[in-house]
Short mmCIF file of C-alpha atoms and ligand atoms in Angstrom, two decimals:
data_model
loop_
_atom_site.label_atom_id
_atom_site.label_comp_id
_atom_site.label_asym_id
_atom_site.label_seq_id
_atom_site.Cartn_x
_atom_site.Cartn_y
_atom_site.Cartn_z
CA MET T 1 63.73 44.81 7.41
CA THR T 2 63.22 46.30 3.95
CA THR T 3 64.85 49.56 2.97
CA MET T 4 63.12 51.37 0.13
CA ILE T 5 65.59 53.42 -1.89
CA ILE T 6 63.95 56.21 -3.83
CA GLY T 7 66.11 56.97 -6.87
CA GLY T 8 68.33 54.44 -8.64
CA GLY T 9 71.09 56.62 -10.01
CA VAL T 10 74.69 56.00 -9.05
CA VAL T 11 74.08 57.26 -5.50
CA GLY T 12 71.02 55.12 -4.83
CA LEU T 13 72.56 52.03 -6.39
CA SER T 14 75.88 52.40 -4.55
CA VAL T 15 74.01 52.65 -1.26
CA ALA T 16 71.70 49.76 -2.23
CA TYR T 17 74.69 47.57 -3.01
CA GLY T 18 76.35 48.47 0.28
CA LEU T 19 73.21 47.79 2.31
CA LEU T 20 72.78 44.40 0.60
CA LYS T 21 76.35 43.51 1.50
CA GLN T 22 75.36 44.20 5.13
CA GLY T 23 72.48 41.76 4.82
CA GLN T 24 69.68 44.25 4.43
CA ASP T 25 66.67 43.74 2.12
CA VAL T 26 66.57 46.46 -0.48
CA VAL T 27 63.98 47.66 -2.99
CA VAL T 28 65.10 50.39 -5.37
CA LEU T 29 62.38 52.55 -6.90
CA ASP T 30 63.77 54.38 -9.91
CA GLY T 31 62.04 56.91 -12.14
CA ALA T 32 62.11 57.06 -15.92
CA ASP T 33 64.28 58.28 -18.79
CA GLY T 34 62.45 61.60 -18.86
CA ASP T 35 63.97 62.48 -15.47
CA PHE T 36 67.10 64.53 -15.12
CA ARG T 37 69.73 61.91 -14.47
CA ALA T 38 73.27 63.04 -13.71
CA SER T 39 74.48 59.44 -13.53
CA ARG T 40 73.94 59.10 -17.27
CA GLY T 41 75.59 62.33 -18.40
CA ASN T 42 78.65 62.91 -16.24
CA PHE T 43 82.38 63.13 -16.90
CA GLY T 44 83.51 59.95 -15.14
CA LEU T 45 86.27 61.33 -12.94
CA VAL T 46 87.29 59.76 -9.67
CA TRP T 47 88.76 63.07 -8.57
CA VAL T 48 90.27 64.49 -5.41
CA GLN T 49 92.58 67.30 -6.61
CA GLY T 50 91.42 70.60 -5.16
CA LYS T 51 88.28 69.17 -3.64
CA GLY T 52 87.44 70.29 -0.12
CA ALA T 53 89.29 73.60 -0.11
CA GLY T 54 87.70 75.19 2.94
CA CYS T 55 86.29 71.91 4.23
CA VAL T 56 89.00 69.37 4.86
CA GLU T 57 86.45 66.74 5.87
CA TYR T 58 85.19 66.72 2.30
CA SER T 59 88.73 66.40 1.00
CA LEU T 60 89.34 63.46 3.31
CA TRP T 61 86.02 61.84 2.45
CA SER T 62 86.76 62.11 -1.30
CA ARG T 63 90.26 60.74 -0.82
CA ARG T 64 88.98 57.92 1.29
CA SER T 65 86.59 56.99 -1.47
CA ALA T 66 89.29 57.25 -4.16
CA GLY T 67 91.39 54.94 -1.99
CA LEU T 68 88.60 52.39 -1.85
CA TRP T 69 87.87 52.56 -5.57
CA ALA T 70 90.30 49.92 -6.87
CA SER T 71 88.98 47.15 -4.65
CA PHE T 72 85.39 48.36 -5.19
CA ALA T 73 85.82 48.17 -8.98
CA GLN T 74 87.47 44.78 -8.75
CA GLU T 75 84.68 43.46 -6.52
CA LEU T 76 82.03 44.69 -8.97
CA GLN T 77 83.90 43.13 -11.87
CA ASP T 78 84.22 39.79 -10.09
CA LEU T 79 80.52 39.83 -9.29
CA THR T 80 79.10 41.15 -12.56
CA GLY T 81 81.78 40.67 -15.22
CA PHE T 82 81.83 44.38 -16.10
CA ASP T 83 85.26 45.93 -16.33
CA LEU T 84 84.72 49.53 -15.23
CA LYS T 85 87.92 50.68 -16.93
CA LEU T 86 89.13 52.36 -13.78
CA VAL T 87 92.48 54.09 -14.17
CA GLN T 88 94.07 55.81 -11.18
CA THR T 89 97.38 56.96 -12.51
CA GLY T 90 96.99 60.49 -11.22
CA GLY T 91 95.47 63.53 -12.88
CA PHE T 92 96.58 66.89 -14.22
CA GLU T 93 94.94 70.28 -14.20
CA TYR T 94 96.24 72.38 -17.12
CA PHE T 95 96.49 76.15 -16.91
CA THR T 96 96.82 78.75 -19.64
CA ILE T 97 96.42 81.75 -17.32
CA ALA T 98 99.15 82.47 -14.77
CA ALA T 99 96.81 83.81 -12.08
CA GLU T 100 94.67 80.67 -12.28
CA LEU T 101 97.69 78.43 -11.87
CA GLU T 102 98.76 80.48 -8.83
CA ASN T 103 95.28 80.18 -7.32
CA GLN T 104 95.33 76.43 -7.82
CA VAL T 105 98.74 76.07 -6.20
CA ALA T 106 97.58 78.19 -3.24
CA LYS T 107 94.49 76.03 -2.92
CA LEU T 108 96.49 72.80 -2.95
CA LEU T 109 98.98 74.20 -0.41
CA ALA T 110 96.10 75.14 1.88
CA LEU T 111 94.72 71.63 1.51
CA ARG T 112 98.14 70.21 2.35
CA ASN T 113 98.30 72.34 5.49
CA ALA T 114 94.77 71.37 6.51
CA SER T 115 95.76 67.71 5.97
CA ASN T 116 98.81 68.01 8.26
CA GLY T 117 101.12 67.66 5.29
CA ASP T 118 99.52 64.49 3.99
CA TYR T 119 98.51 65.77 0.58
CA THR T 120 100.71 64.97 -2.39
CA PHE T 121 100.78 67.13 -5.49
CA GLU T 122 103.30 68.46 -7.95
CA VAL T 123 103.50 71.64 -9.97
CA LEU T 124 104.95 71.32 -13.47
CA ASP T 125 105.89 74.05 -15.92
CA ASN T 126 105.39 73.65 -19.67
CA VAL T 127 108.83 72.06 -20.18
CA ALA T 128 108.40 69.52 -17.40
CA LEU T 129 104.88 68.76 -18.57
CA LYS T 130 105.97 68.27 -22.18
CA LYS T 131 108.37 65.56 -21.04
CA GLN T 132 105.42 63.63 -19.61
CA ILE T 133 102.92 64.50 -22.36
CA PRO T 134 104.63 65.55 -25.59
CA GLU T 135 101.34 66.58 -27.22
CA ILE T 136 100.89 69.49 -24.77
CA GLY T 137 100.51 72.84 -26.54
CA PRO T 138 102.57 76.04 -26.10
CA LYS T 139 99.67 77.94 -24.50
CA VAL T 140 99.77 75.69 -21.44
CA LEU T 141 101.86 77.52 -18.84
CA GLY T 142 101.87 74.67 -16.41
CA ALA T 143 99.88 72.05 -14.62
CA THR T 144 99.26 70.62 -11.21
CA TYR T 145 99.39 66.87 -10.73
CA CYS T 146 97.80 64.78 -8.02
CA PRO T 147 98.63 61.04 -7.92
CA GLU T 148 95.30 60.12 -6.33
CA ASP T 149 93.13 61.25 -9.25
CA GLY T 150 91.65 58.87 -11.76
CA HIS T 151 88.74 58.11 -14.04
CA VAL T 152 86.28 55.35 -14.82
CA ASN T 153 83.62 54.54 -17.39
CA PRO T 154 80.56 55.94 -15.54
CA LEU T 155 78.02 54.07 -17.68
CA PHE T 156 79.72 50.75 -16.98
CA LEU T 157 79.64 51.72 -13.32
CA LEU T 158 75.91 52.21 -13.46
CA LYS T 159 75.38 48.98 -15.35
CA ALA T 160 77.62 47.02 -12.98
CA LEU T 161 75.91 48.46 -9.90
CA SER T 162 72.48 47.60 -11.26
CA SER T 163 73.60 44.07 -11.98
CA ALA T 164 75.38 43.74 -8.62
CA VAL T 165 72.31 44.91 -6.68
CA GLN T 166 70.20 42.27 -8.39
CA LYS T 167 72.82 39.54 -7.99
CA LYS T 168 72.87 40.28 -4.24
CA GLY T 169 69.12 39.80 -4.09
CA GLY T 170 68.02 43.41 -4.33
CA VAL T 171 64.97 44.40 -6.34
CA ILE T 172 65.04 47.29 -8.78
CA HIS T 173 61.79 48.70 -10.10
CA THR T 174 62.42 50.96 -13.11
CA GLY T 175 59.95 53.39 -14.61
CA THR T 176 58.60 53.79 -11.11
CA LYS T 177 58.03 57.35 -10.05
CA VAL T 178 57.35 57.96 -6.38
CA ILE T 179 54.84 60.78 -5.88
CA ASP T 180 54.28 60.57 -2.16
CA VAL T 181 55.86 59.08 0.93
CA THR T 182 54.50 59.02 4.48
CA SER T 183 55.41 57.52 7.86
CA THR T 184 53.35 54.59 9.07
CA ASP T 185 53.33 52.61 12.33
CA ALA T 186 55.68 50.09 10.81
CA GLY T 187 57.89 52.40 8.81
CA PHE T 188 57.01 54.10 5.54
CA MET T 189 54.55 53.89 2.70
CA VAL T 190 55.33 55.21 -0.72
CA VAL T 191 52.75 56.01 -3.37
CA LEU T 192 53.73 55.46 -6.95
CA GLU T 193 52.57 57.44 -9.94
CA ASN T 194 50.57 54.43 -11.14
CA GLY T 195 48.60 54.52 -7.88
CA LYS T 196 50.28 51.47 -6.32
CA GLN T 197 51.55 51.59 -2.75
CA LEU T 198 54.61 49.98 -1.22
CA ASN T 199 55.66 49.57 2.36
CA GLY T 200 59.07 49.28 4.01
CA GLU T 201 60.70 49.85 7.34
CA LYS T 202 63.22 52.37 6.19
CA VAL T 203 63.59 54.91 3.38
CA VAL T 204 66.67 56.31 1.67
CA LEU T 205 65.96 59.36 -0.46
CA SER T 206 68.54 59.44 -3.26
CA ALA T 207 66.40 60.78 -6.06
CA GLY T 208 68.87 63.38 -7.33
CA LEU T 209 66.91 66.48 -8.33
CA GLY T 210 63.71 64.53 -7.60
CA ALA T 211 64.50 65.10 -3.93
CA ILE T 212 63.47 68.76 -4.26
CA ASP T 213 59.84 67.60 -4.31
CA LEU T 214 60.09 64.51 -2.14
CA GLY T 215 62.45 65.83 0.55
CA PRO T 216 59.96 68.05 2.44
CA LYS T 217 57.55 65.09 2.71
CA LEU T 218 60.16 63.42 4.94
CA GLY T 219 61.17 66.52 6.84
CA PHE T 220 64.22 67.39 4.73
CA ARG T 221 64.91 70.86 3.42
CA ALA T 222 66.63 69.42 0.37
CA PRO T 223 68.15 72.76 -0.60
CA ILE T 224 69.54 71.56 -3.89
CA ARG T 225 69.51 73.12 -7.34
CA PRO T 226 70.43 72.00 -10.85
CA GLN T 227 73.68 73.21 -12.37
CA GLN T 228 74.11 72.53 -16.03
CA GLY T 229 77.25 70.96 -17.44
CA GLN T 230 77.98 70.40 -21.11
CA LEU T 231 80.38 67.85 -22.50
CA MET T 232 81.60 66.60 -25.84
CA VAL T 233 83.46 63.61 -27.11
CA THR T 234 85.64 63.28 -30.20
CA GLU T 235 86.06 60.47 -32.67
CA LYS T 236 88.14 57.60 -31.31
CA LEU T 237 91.85 58.34 -31.49
CA PRO T 238 94.92 56.23 -30.81
CA THR T 239 95.80 56.33 -27.14
CA PHE T 240 98.03 59.30 -26.27
CA LEU T 241 96.60 60.52 -22.98
CA TYR T 242 97.46 58.34 -20.01
CA HIS T 243 96.20 60.69 -17.32
CA PRO T 244 92.81 62.35 -16.97
CA SER T 245 92.48 66.05 -16.25
CA GLY T 246 89.55 67.91 -14.80
CA THR T 247 88.55 68.84 -18.34
CA LEU T 248 90.04 66.32 -20.74
CA ARG T 249 90.30 62.58 -20.61
CA GLN T 250 90.77 59.83 -23.18
CA VAL T 251 88.29 57.06 -22.59
CA ASN T 252 89.28 53.44 -22.93
CA GLU T 253 87.90 53.20 -26.47
CA GLY T 254 89.91 56.20 -27.69
CA GLY T 255 87.50 59.11 -27.70
CA ILE T 256 88.60 62.34 -26.01
CA GLN T 257 85.92 63.51 -23.61
CA ILE T 258 85.98 67.27 -23.06
CA GLY T 259 84.07 69.09 -20.39
CA ALA T 260 82.42 70.30 -18.45
CA SER T 261 80.90 73.77 -18.48
CA LYS T 262 79.03 75.23 -15.52
CA ALA T 263 75.88 77.28 -15.91
CA GLU T 264 72.94 78.19 -13.73
CA LEU T 265 70.00 77.71 -16.10
CA GLY T 266 67.42 75.90 -14.00
CA LEU T 267 66.06 72.64 -15.33
CA HIS T 268 67.51 73.15 -18.81
CA ASP T 269 69.63 70.30 -20.13
CA VAL T 270 70.18 71.22 -23.76
CA GLU T 271 73.64 72.00 -25.09
CA ASP T 272 74.42 75.11 -27.12
CA VAL T 273 76.98 75.80 -29.85
CA LEU T 274 78.80 78.63 -28.04
CA THR T 275 79.46 76.55 -24.95
CA ILE T 276 80.55 73.53 -26.92
CA ALA T 277 82.83 75.73 -29.06
CA GLY T 278 84.37 77.05 -25.85
CA LEU T 279 85.10 73.50 -24.69
CA ALA T 280 86.66 72.71 -28.06
CA ARG T 281 88.84 75.82 -27.87
CA HIS T 282 90.10 74.83 -24.46
CA ALA T 283 90.91 71.32 -25.68
CA ILE T 284 92.87 72.72 -28.65
CA ASP T 285 94.73 75.14 -26.39
CA VAL T 286 95.92 72.19 -24.35
CA PHE T 287 96.40 69.68 -27.18
CA PRO T 288 96.65 71.52 -30.53
CA HIS T 289 96.51 68.33 -32.61
CA LEU T 290 92.92 67.86 -31.46
CA ALA T 291 91.97 70.65 -33.87
CA LYS T 292 91.76 67.95 -36.52
CA ALA T 293 89.65 65.58 -34.46
CA LYS T 294 85.97 65.18 -35.23
CA MET T 295 83.47 65.84 -32.52
CA VAL T 296 80.97 62.99 -32.51
CA ARG T 297 78.66 63.82 -29.61
CA SER T 298 77.85 66.67 -27.29
CA TRP T 299 75.35 66.73 -24.48
CA ALA T 300 74.26 68.52 -21.37
CA ALA T 301 73.37 67.14 -17.98
CA LEU T 302 72.41 68.66 -14.66
CA ARG T 303 74.54 68.49 -11.55
CA ILE T 304 72.80 68.26 -8.23
CA MET T 305 74.25 71.13 -6.19
CA SER T 306 73.86 72.03 -2.57
CA PRO T 307 74.40 75.71 -1.57
CA ASP T 308 78.03 75.06 -0.50
CA GLY T 309 78.72 72.35 -3.08
CA LEU T 310 79.29 69.69 -0.44
CA PRO T 311 77.32 66.46 -0.05
CA ILE T 312 74.29 66.26 2.22
CA TYR T 313 73.98 63.22 4.51
CA GLN T 314 71.01 63.70 6.79
CA HIS T 315 68.88 61.50 9.02
CA SER T 316 65.36 62.82 9.22
CA THR T 317 64.54 64.38 12.57
CA THR T 318 60.81 64.33 11.93
CA HIS T 319 60.57 60.94 10.21
CA PRO T 320 62.91 58.49 11.97
CA GLY T 321 64.20 55.84 9.63
CA ALA T 322 64.42 58.14 6.66
CA THR T 323 67.77 59.38 5.33
CA PHE T 324 68.62 61.85 2.57
CA ILE T 325 71.76 61.46 0.49
CA THR T 326 72.92 63.73 -2.29
CA CYS T 327 76.21 64.95 -3.69
CA HIS T 328 77.71 66.53 -6.75
CA SER T 329 80.46 63.91 -7.21
CA GLY T 330 78.63 60.64 -7.06
CA ILE T 331 81.15 58.80 -9.21
CA THR T 332 84.12 59.72 -7.03
CA LEU T 333 82.11 58.95 -3.88
CA ALA T 334 80.54 55.70 -5.15
CA ALA T 335 83.07 53.54 -3.34
CA ALA T 336 82.56 55.37 0.00
CA HIS T 337 78.80 55.25 -0.51
CA ALA T 338 78.89 51.48 -0.96
CA GLU T 339 81.51 50.65 1.67
CA LEU T 340 81.11 53.27 4.42
CA LEU T 341 77.68 54.86 4.17
CA PRO T 342 75.59 51.76 5.07
CA ASP T 343 76.99 51.79 8.64
CA TRP T 344 75.97 55.45 8.93
CA ILE T 345 72.48 54.76 7.49
CA MET T 346 72.00 51.93 10.02
CA ASN T 347 73.51 53.94 12.90
CA ASN T 348 76.13 51.25 13.53
CA ASN T 349 79.09 51.93 15.76
CA ALA T 350 81.38 51.77 12.75
CA ALA T 351 79.56 54.69 11.13
CA PRO T 352 81.83 57.41 9.75
CA ASP T 353 81.39 60.83 11.30
CA LEU T 354 79.47 62.73 8.63
CA SER T 355 78.10 65.43 10.91
CA VAL T 356 79.66 68.29 8.90
CA PHE T 357 77.51 67.20 5.95
CA ASN T 358 74.34 67.69 7.96
CA GLU T 359 71.51 69.77 6.48
CA GLY T 360 71.47 71.95 9.58
CA ARG T 361 74.49 73.86 8.25
CA PHE T 362 72.12 75.69 5.90
CA ASP T 363 69.85 76.96 8.70
CA VAL T 364 70.00 80.73 8.91
CA MET U 1 77.60 43.08 -52.15
CA PHE U 2 75.65 46.35 -52.55
CA ASP U 3 73.86 47.48 -55.73
CA PRO U 4 72.21 50.84 -56.36
CA ILE U 5 68.40 50.77 -56.11
CA VAL U 6 68.22 53.03 -59.15
CA PRO U 7 70.98 51.89 -61.56
CA ASN U 8 72.94 54.62 -63.27
CA THR U 9 71.71 54.34 -66.84
CA ASP U 10 74.00 57.02 -68.28
CA PRO U 11 77.54 55.59 -68.49
CA ASN U 12 78.88 59.07 -69.32
CA ALA U 13 77.55 60.56 -66.14
CA GLN U 14 80.24 59.11 -63.88
CA VAL U 15 82.18 60.75 -61.12
CA HIS U 16 85.70 59.64 -60.35
CA PHE U 17 87.41 59.67 -56.93
CA THR U 18 90.12 57.76 -55.09
CA PHE U 19 90.08 55.80 -51.83
CA ASP U 20 93.53 55.20 -50.41
CA GLY U 21 94.81 55.59 -53.96
CA GLU U 22 92.30 53.19 -55.55
CA SER U 23 90.33 54.64 -58.47
CA ILE U 24 86.56 54.39 -58.04
CA TYR U 25 83.79 55.51 -60.42
CA THR U 26 80.31 56.24 -59.20
CA ALA U 27 77.07 57.90 -60.26
CA PRO U 28 76.62 61.60 -59.57
CA ASN U 29 75.12 62.61 -56.24
CA THR U 30 76.26 59.45 -54.51
CA SER U 31 77.55 59.64 -50.97
CA VAL U 32 81.13 58.61 -50.36
CA ALA U 33 79.83 55.81 -48.13
CA ALA U 34 77.44 54.44 -50.73
CA ALA U 35 80.09 54.59 -53.42
CA LEU U 36 82.64 52.79 -51.26
CA LEU U 37 80.15 50.12 -50.27
CA ALA U 38 79.19 49.61 -53.93
CA ALA U 39 82.90 49.30 -54.77
CA GLY U 40 83.16 46.43 -52.26
CA HIS U 41 84.67 48.27 -49.27
CA THR U 42 82.79 47.14 -46.21
CA TRP U 43 85.13 48.68 -43.64
CA PHE U 44 86.43 52.24 -43.77
CA ARG U 45 88.50 52.56 -40.64
CA GLN U 46 89.95 50.70 -37.72
CA MET U 47 89.25 51.36 -34.06
CA PRO U 48 92.38 53.20 -32.98
CA VAL U 49 92.72 51.25 -29.77
CA SER U 50 91.48 47.73 -30.55
CA GLY U 51 92.22 47.75 -34.28
CA ARG U 52 88.74 46.36 -35.06
CA GLN U 53 87.37 47.24 -38.47
CA ARG U 54 84.39 49.55 -38.75
CA GLY U 55 82.13 50.63 -41.59
CA PRO U 56 78.89 52.51 -42.16
CA PHE U 57 76.11 51.46 -39.86
CA CYS U 58 73.31 54.04 -39.97
CA MET U 59 73.95 55.80 -43.33
CA MET U 60 72.22 58.85 -41.93
CA GLY U 61 74.88 60.78 -40.04
CA THR U 62 74.26 59.46 -36.55
CA CYS U 63 76.67 56.66 -35.70
CA PHE U 64 80.03 58.11 -36.86
CA ASP U 65 81.23 54.64 -37.80
CA CYS U 66 81.80 55.72 -41.41
CA LEU U 67 84.55 58.28 -40.76
CA VAL U 68 87.08 58.85 -43.51
CA GLU U 69 89.52 61.62 -44.21
CA ILE U 70 89.15 64.21 -46.97
CA ASP U 71 91.51 67.17 -47.33
CA GLY U 72 93.07 66.52 -43.95
CA ILE U 73 89.75 66.58 -42.15
CA THR U 74 87.84 63.67 -40.70
CA VAL U 75 84.32 63.56 -42.17
CA GLN U 76 81.33 61.24 -42.15
CA ALA U 77 81.36 59.41 -45.48
CA CYS U 78 77.60 58.89 -45.47
CA VAL U 79 76.79 62.61 -45.45
CA THR U 80 79.55 63.62 -47.89
CA THR U 81 78.73 63.62 -51.61
CA VAL U 82 81.36 62.40 -54.04
CA THR U 83 82.75 65.13 -56.27
CA GLU U 84 85.08 64.71 -59.23
CA GLY U 85 88.65 63.97 -58.20
CA LEU U 86 87.91 63.67 -54.48
CA ASN U 87 90.79 62.17 -52.55
CA VAL U 88 89.51 59.99 -49.73
CA THR U 89 91.73 58.12 -47.26
CA ARG U 90 91.31 56.05 -44.15
CA VAL U 91 91.58 58.03 -40.91
CA PRO U 92 93.91 56.23 -38.50
CA GLN U 93 96.69 55.91 -41.05
CA MET U 94 96.92 59.65 -41.17
CA HIS U 95 97.45 59.96 -37.46
CA LEU U 96 100.00 57.16 -37.38
CA GLN U 97 101.95 58.45 -40.38
CA GLU U 98 102.24 61.91 -38.93
CA GLY U 99 103.61 60.30 -35.80
CA LYS U 100 101.27 62.40 -33.77
CA PHE U 101 100.07 59.56 -31.65
CA LYS U 102 101.89 56.84 -29.87
C1 FAD I 1 78.12 67.36 -16.52
C2 FAD I 1 78.40 66.58 -15.28
C3 FAD I 1 79.67 66.09 -15.04
C4 FAD I 1 79.94 65.36 -13.89
N1 FAD I 1 81.17 64.83 -13.70
C5 FAD I 1 81.44 64.11 -12.60
C6 FAD I 1 82.70 63.51 -12.43
O1 FAD I 1 83.58 63.64 -13.29
N2 FAD I 1 82.95 62.81 -11.29
C7 FAD I 1 81.99 62.66 -10.33
O2 FAD I 1 82.27 62.07 -9.30
N3 FAD I 1 80.77 63.20 -10.50
C8 FAD I 1 80.47 63.90 -11.61
N4 FAD I 1 79.24 64.42 -11.77
C9 FAD I 1 78.26 64.25 -10.73
C10 FAD I 1 77.59 62.92 -10.74
O3 FAD I 1 77.15 62.60 -12.03
C11 FAD I 1 76.44 62.94 -9.76
O4 FAD I 1 76.91 63.27 -8.49
C12 FAD I 1 75.71 61.63 -9.66
O5 FAD I 1 75.40 61.09 -10.92
C13 FAD I 1 74.44 61.82 -8.85
O6 FAD I 1 73.77 60.62 -8.79
P1 FAD I 1 72.34 60.55 -8.20
O7 FAD I 1 72.02 59.11 -8.12
O8 FAD I 1 72.28 61.37 -6.95
O9 FAD I 1 71.42 61.32 -9.22
P2 FAD I 1 70.76 60.88 -10.60
O10 FAD I 1 71.71 60.25 -11.50
O11 FAD I 1 70.06 62.13 -11.10
O12 FAD I 1 69.74 59.80 -10.17
C14 FAD I 1 68.55 60.10 -9.53
C15 FAD I 1 67.58 59.03 -9.88
O13 FAD I 1 66.39 59.25 -9.18
C16 FAD I 1 65.31 59.01 -10.02
N5 FAD I 1 64.18 59.78 -9.53
C17 FAD I 1 64.00 61.11 -9.47
N6 FAD I 1 62.81 61.42 -8.94
C18 FAD I 1 62.22 60.24 -8.63
C19 FAD I 1 60.96 59.90 -8.07
N7 FAD I 1 60.10 60.85 -7.70
N8 FAD I 1 60.68 58.59 -7.87
C20 FAD I 1 61.56 57.63 -8.24
N9 FAD I 1 62.77 57.92 -8.79
C21 FAD I 1 63.08 59.22 -8.98
C22 FAD I 1 65.74 59.43 -11.38
O14 FAD I 1 65.05 58.73 -12.39
C23 FAD I 1 67.23 59.02 -11.37
O15 FAD I 1 67.46 57.77 -11.90
C24 FAD I 1 78.94 65.15 -12.94
C25 FAD I 1 77.63 65.62 -13.17
C26 FAD I 1 77.37 66.33 -14.34
C27 FAD I 1 75.98 66.80 -14.60
S1 FES I 2 77.08 55.59 -41.37
FE1 FES I 2 76.44 56.34 -39.43
S2 FES I 2 77.23 58.35 -39.46
FE2 FES I 2 77.76 57.63 -41.39
#
């Protein structure tokens, strides 16, 4: 029983790894460097704070994944030798505008209510915050803190997953663009750009933005769009930041990563000076001493967004055996995708209930 | 270790600068990185977290491994030209001395 996984970003590889652990045969077909690849340009947060306002299932799903992350990272390290630099010491959101802080607190309170009280967060004013992080600047009015937040090196994650898939006997074909996929008597046939054909019993479509073209061939609407995010990283600095925030984190080697902007620009993944300057200004508002730090890199990458921002987990109704998986927080959800999604893909009894993430919710 | 490809034939045309207090003379229009390498400095800074020593790698402004500090600002030594009296220091020391970082 071979499952062909179209797209070998963090989503496809997490799922591939999970299916292999369940004894499935897996072939990953991954495109090329010219593709838009969120897994290579993201911010690296394992984040739950504020997620799922208005859809508690998404909050719970993200938290479940965050809860699985430590053992997932350890397992990958034991198998591949890559230390993913996972840190889950909790995360802050910093606010310089009172109304925004109020909104955030209201959102977290609503999440706490929707979670029957099981949702821990704290609100800190500037003075309380300064006790925790002395470098905080005077413009920061306060922050919210959630102990379940964390961060990871997302490139090590990708590398570790790729190695883990191969160690478990999976096959990864890189530079392999799928241009067509059809149902056959025995499952599916994919056609590659180089004219070759491959057959398998099942198909998982996890091609990121590539699913816009391939989805309809398998009966999926794939109503996703690119959303640009820009990021920058400073020179390496001595460690001073022990908690990530939604916009600022110090990576294990010392650089401060700052991000990420949001812009609707279509398939445009080039950074611009104004946006990067805005990110720098925010960073200096929060940590004034960063004004002296040198920026060493900036880049843009494209998020894969559904209309309501939630993941899509969909079994094909027209092409049985095909599933479509996409999300805009594939790092956070990597542990859930590896540990919990395979049961859902295989329709096992242990499958999590993911019905709210069905594509049908977008039908008008 | 490093010698200029085109030797400076005019001994009067020398530019003077300092690196962590050490006096260094170099030919005009030399980059700070080239001048420091010629003066025998193979590492310019230490990784703030691991302490490992780093020096110029690309010499063309891409790798950022040549960072030094000039006038309180961190700059790439390979794309900065030496000027008379320039005061160049190593970067991490500055941060540590100011006690800004733990
Ligand atoms: C700026 C930014 C910041 C982010 N920050 C975070 C964060 O902090 N935390 C978090 O959890 N998430 C974050 N994300 C989101 C996260 O990066 C994505 O959810 C995740 O990378 C999506 O992975 P993917 O595998 O679906 O997509 P991709 O990484 O895009 O992978 C899709 C793969 O499919 C391949 N492909 C496409 N078409 C075809 C084809 N026709 N045939 C074969 N292969 C094909 C591509 O080559 C690619 O390798 C961020 C994203 C961005 C852009
Ligand atoms: S040596 Fe690479 S940037 Fe200066």
